[in-house]
Amino acid sequence: QVQLVESGGGLVQAGGSLRLSCTASTSSLSRYTVAWFRQGPGKEREFVAVIWRLGSTTYTDSVTGRFAISRDNAKNTVYLQMNSLKPEDTAVYYCAATNSAGQATMSRLYDDWGQGTQVTVSS
């Protein structure tokens, strides 16, 4: 089990940027597949991006070309760089970790979740 803490959310104007951080306090994140999910107002939680242990990445179509997920194993942190933000990106963003194999875009694969960080994009 790994404890995750997100940070970096906030209020930004459309077109702006934010960088979210997901830091593990109890285990080495380098052993885990780590993903970002988000849940907008009145919406289901949805997959945003994932980074596997060896560094390969996958994104949902709506953020491809705007968001970038990366990891710094020395800092035990996974980042989500978000550029060209749109009002529809407004959501609580969660990071999640797993060392199970399976469909990485599905939330049920993940055992450990952070508490979430709010991102609000104004038009």
PDB file of C-alpha atoms in Angstrom:
ATOM      1  CA  GLN A   1       0.000   0.000   0.000  1.00  0.00           C
ATOM      2  CA  VAL A   2       1.194   3.519  -0.786  1.00  0.00           C
ATOM      3  CA  GLN A   3       0.014   6.850   0.573  1.00  0.00           C
ATOM      4  CA  LEU A   4      -0.362   9.538  -2.075  1.00  0.00           C
ATOM      5  CA  VAL A   5      -0.605  13.299  -1.692  1.00  0.00           C
ATOM      6  CA  GLU A   6      -1.582  15.592  -4.563  1.00  0.00           C
ATOM      7  CA  SER A   7      -0.738  19.274  -4.778  1.00  0.00           C
ATOM      8  CA  GLY A   8      -0.602  22.056  -7.320  1.00  0.00           C
ATOM      9  CA  GLY A   9      -4.262  22.671  -8.046  1.00  0.00           C
ATOM     10  CA  GLY A  10      -5.789  26.104  -8.162  1.00  0.00           C
ATOM     11  CA  LEU A  11      -7.680  28.681 -10.177  1.00  0.00           C
ATOM     12  CA  VAL A  12      -6.381  29.590 -13.621  1.00  0.00           C
ATOM     13  CA  GLN A  13      -7.726  31.386 -16.662  1.00  0.00           C
ATOM     14  CA  ALA A  14      -8.444  29.527 -19.873  1.00  0.00           C
ATOM     15  CA  GLY A  15      -5.246  29.070 -21.836  1.00  0.00           C
ATOM     16  CA  GLY A  16      -3.133  28.965 -18.701  1.00  0.00           C
ATOM     17  CA  SER A  17      -1.037  26.196 -17.178  1.00  0.00           C
ATOM     18  CA  LEU A  18      -0.758  24.268 -13.943  1.00  0.00           C
ATOM     19  CA  ARG A  19       1.509  21.464 -12.776  1.00  0.00           C
ATOM     20  CA  LEU A  20       0.073  18.896 -10.422  1.00  0.00           C
ATOM     21  CA  SER A  21       2.295  16.762  -8.205  1.00  0.00           C
ATOM     22  CA  CYS A  22       1.612  13.359  -6.701  1.00  0.00           C
ATOM     23  CA  THR A  23       4.067  12.400  -3.981  1.00  0.00           C
ATOM     24  CA  ALA A  24       4.287   9.082  -2.188  1.00  0.00           C
ATOM     25  CA  SER A  25       5.150   9.125   1.486  1.00  0.00           C
ATOM     26  CA  THR A  26       5.285   5.446   2.355  1.00  0.00           C
ATOM     27  CA  SER A  27       6.663   3.545  -0.626  1.00  0.00           C
ATOM     28  CA  SER A  28       8.787   4.024  -3.688  1.00  0.00           C
ATOM     29  CA  LEU A  29       6.574   5.180  -6.562  1.00  0.00           C
ATOM     30  CA  SER A  30       9.072   3.767  -9.026  1.00  0.00           C
ATOM     31  CA  ARG A  31       7.559   0.321  -8.405  1.00  0.00           C
ATOM     32  CA  TYR A  32       4.053   1.443  -9.395  1.00  0.00           C
ATOM     33  CA  THR A  33       2.016   2.340 -12.422  1.00  0.00           C
ATOM     34  CA  VAL A  34       0.600   5.795 -11.627  1.00  0.00           C
ATOM     35  CA  ALA A  35      -2.379   7.479 -13.211  1.00  0.00           C
ATOM     36  CA  TRP A  36      -4.310  10.703 -12.987  1.00  0.00           C
ATOM     37  CA  PHE A  37      -8.094  10.697 -12.972  1.00  0.00           C
ATOM     38  CA  ARG A  38     -10.501  13.599 -12.648  1.00  0.00           C
ATOM     39  CA  GLN A  39     -14.085  14.161 -11.632  1.00  0.00           C
ATOM     40  CA  GLY A  40     -15.892  17.247 -12.829  1.00  0.00           C
ATOM     41  CA  PRO A  41     -19.065  18.686 -11.297  1.00  0.00           C
ATOM     42  CA  GLY A  42     -21.915  16.254 -11.833  1.00  0.00           C
ATOM     43  CA  LYS A  43     -19.721  13.873 -13.821  1.00  0.00           C
ATOM     44  CA  GLU A  44     -18.286  10.408 -13.395  1.00  0.00           C
ATOM     45  CA  ARG A  45     -14.627   9.995 -12.543  1.00  0.00           C
ATOM     46  CA  GLU A  46     -12.646   9.709 -15.780  1.00  0.00           C
ATOM     47  CA  PHE A  47      -9.169   8.649 -16.800  1.00  0.00           C
ATOM     48  CA  VAL A  48      -6.720  11.396 -17.781  1.00  0.00           C
ATOM     49  CA  ALA A  49      -3.218   9.937 -18.118  1.00  0.00           C
ATOM     50  CA  VAL A  50      -1.029   7.057 -16.981  1.00  0.00           C
ATOM     51  CA  ILE A  51       2.692   6.425 -16.716  1.00  0.00           C
ATOM     52  CA  TRP A  52       4.006   2.896 -16.432  1.00  0.00           C
ATOM     53  CA  ARG A  53       7.031   1.886 -14.367  1.00  0.00           C
ATOM     54  CA  LEU A  54       9.392   2.090 -17.333  1.00  0.00           C
ATOM     55  CA  GLY A  55       8.069   5.486 -18.401  1.00  0.00           C
ATOM     56  CA  SER A  56       5.672   4.835 -21.257  1.00  0.00           C
ATOM     57  CA  THR A  57       2.537   6.977 -21.197  1.00  0.00           C
ATOM     58  CA  THR A  58      -1.043   7.060 -22.427  1.00  0.00           C
ATOM     59  CA  TYR A  59      -3.536   9.941 -22.449  1.00  0.00           C
ATOM     60  CA  THR A  60      -7.228  10.340 -22.948  1.00  0.00           C
ATOM     61  CA  ASP A  61      -8.011  11.977 -26.284  1.00  0.00           C
ATOM     62  CA  SER A  62      -9.287  15.251 -24.822  1.00  0.00           C
ATOM     63  CA  VAL A  63      -5.920  16.095 -23.203  1.00  0.00           C
ATOM     64  CA  THR A  64      -3.507  14.674 -25.794  1.00  0.00           C
ATOM     65  CA  GLY A  65      -1.094  17.377 -26.875  1.00  0.00           C
ATOM     66  CA  ARG A  66      -1.956  19.611 -23.904  1.00  0.00           C
ATOM     67  CA  PHE A  67      -1.084  17.504 -20.846  1.00  0.00           C
ATOM     68  CA  ALA A  68       2.109  15.620 -20.042  1.00  0.00           C
ATOM     69  CA  ILE A  69       2.641  13.038 -17.322  1.00  0.00           C
ATOM     70  CA  SER A  70       6.143  12.378 -16.025  1.00  0.00           C
ATOM     71  CA  ARG A  71       7.901  10.884 -13.054  1.00  0.00           C
ATOM     72  CA  ASP A  72      10.933  11.807 -10.976  1.00  0.00           C
ATOM     73  CA  ASN A  73      11.900   8.703  -9.060  1.00  0.00           C
ATOM     74  CA  ALA A  74      14.520  10.571  -7.047  1.00  0.00           C
ATOM     75  CA  LYS A  75      11.761  12.799  -5.671  1.00  0.00           C
ATOM     76  CA  ASN A  76       9.247   9.949  -5.466  1.00  0.00           C
ATOM     77  CA  THR A  77       6.833  12.124  -7.411  1.00  0.00           C
ATOM     78  CA  VAL A  78       4.679  11.921 -10.522  1.00  0.00           C
ATOM     79  CA  TYR A  79       3.706  15.147 -12.273  1.00  0.00           C
ATOM     80  CA  LEU A  80       0.892  16.211 -14.557  1.00  0.00           C
ATOM     81  CA  GLN A  81       1.811  19.290 -16.575  1.00  0.00           C
ATOM     82  CA  MET A  82      -1.380  20.849 -17.895  1.00  0.00           C
ATOM     83  CA  ASN A  83      -1.143  23.477 -20.652  1.00  0.00           C
ATOM     84  CA  SER A  84      -3.751  25.296 -22.735  1.00  0.00           C
ATOM     85  CA  LEU A  85      -6.315  24.663 -20.038  1.00  0.00           C
ATOM     86  CA  LYS A  86     -10.000  24.866 -20.911  1.00  0.00           C
ATOM     87  CA  PRO A  87     -13.057  25.415 -18.699  1.00  0.00           C
ATOM     88  CA  GLU A  88     -14.041  21.797 -19.328  1.00  0.00           C
ATOM     89  CA  ASP A  89     -10.828  20.717 -17.555  1.00  0.00           C
ATOM     90  CA  THR A  90     -12.348  21.963 -14.306  1.00  0.00           C
ATOM     91  CA  ALA A  91     -12.432  19.014 -11.908  1.00  0.00           C
ATOM     92  CA  VAL A  92     -10.961  17.435  -8.824  1.00  0.00           C
ATOM     93  CA  TYR A  93      -7.837  15.627  -9.971  1.00  0.00           C
ATOM     94  CA  TYR A  94      -6.767  12.416  -8.264  1.00  0.00           C
ATOM     95  CA  CYS A  95      -3.609  10.394  -8.591  1.00  0.00           C
ATOM     96  CA  ALA A  96      -3.750   6.648  -8.152  1.00  0.00           C
ATOM     97  CA  ALA A  97      -1.194   3.866  -8.013  1.00  0.00           C
ATOM     98  CA  THR A  98      -1.174   0.165  -8.708  1.00  0.00           C
ATOM     99  CA  ASN A  99       1.264  -2.675  -9.140  1.00  0.00           C
ATOM    100  CA  SER A 100      -1.368  -4.887 -10.737  1.00  0.00           C
ATOM    101  CA  ALA A 101      -1.547  -5.733 -14.419  1.00  0.00           C
ATOM    102  CA  GLY A 102      -4.652  -4.846 -16.363  1.00  0.00           C
ATOM    103  CA  GLN A 103      -6.504  -2.066 -18.127  1.00  0.00           C
ATOM    104  CA  ALA A 104      -4.713   1.034 -16.855  1.00  0.00           C
ATOM    105  CA  THR A 105      -7.494   3.405 -17.920  1.00  0.00           C
ATOM    106  CA  MET A 106      -9.964   1.766 -15.546  1.00  0.00           C
ATOM    107  CA  SER A 107     -10.201   3.143 -12.008  1.00  0.00           C
ATOM    108  CA  ARG A 108     -10.948  -0.288 -10.542  1.00  0.00           C
ATOM    109  CA  LEU A 109      -7.378  -1.381 -11.283  1.00  0.00           C
ATOM    110  CA  TYR A 110      -5.987   1.057  -8.728  1.00  0.00           C
ATOM    111  CA  ASP A 111      -5.641   0.219  -5.071  1.00  0.00           C
ATOM    112  CA  ASP A 112      -4.324   3.480  -3.669  1.00  0.00           C
ATOM    113  CA  TRP A 113      -5.672   6.994  -4.189  1.00  0.00           C
ATOM    114  CA  GLY A 114      -4.800  10.480  -3.077  1.00  0.00           C
ATOM    115  CA  GLN A 115      -7.296  12.899  -1.587  1.00  0.00           C
ATOM    116  CA  GLY A 116      -7.606  14.993  -4.744  1.00  0.00           C
ATOM    117  CA  THR A 117      -6.729  18.554  -5.704  1.00  0.00           C
ATOM    118  CA  GLN A 118      -9.165  21.058  -7.199  1.00  0.00           C
ATOM    119  CA  VAL A 119      -8.461  22.577 -10.602  1.00  0.00           C
ATOM    120  CA  THR A 120     -10.743  25.400 -11.719  1.00  0.00           C
ATOM    121  CA  VAL A 121     -10.392  26.982 -15.160  1.00  0.00           C
ATOM    122  CA  SER A 122     -12.263  30.223 -15.718  1.00  0.00           C
ATOM    123  CA  SER A 123     -13.404  31.389 -19.138  1.00  0.00           C
TER     124      SER A 123
END
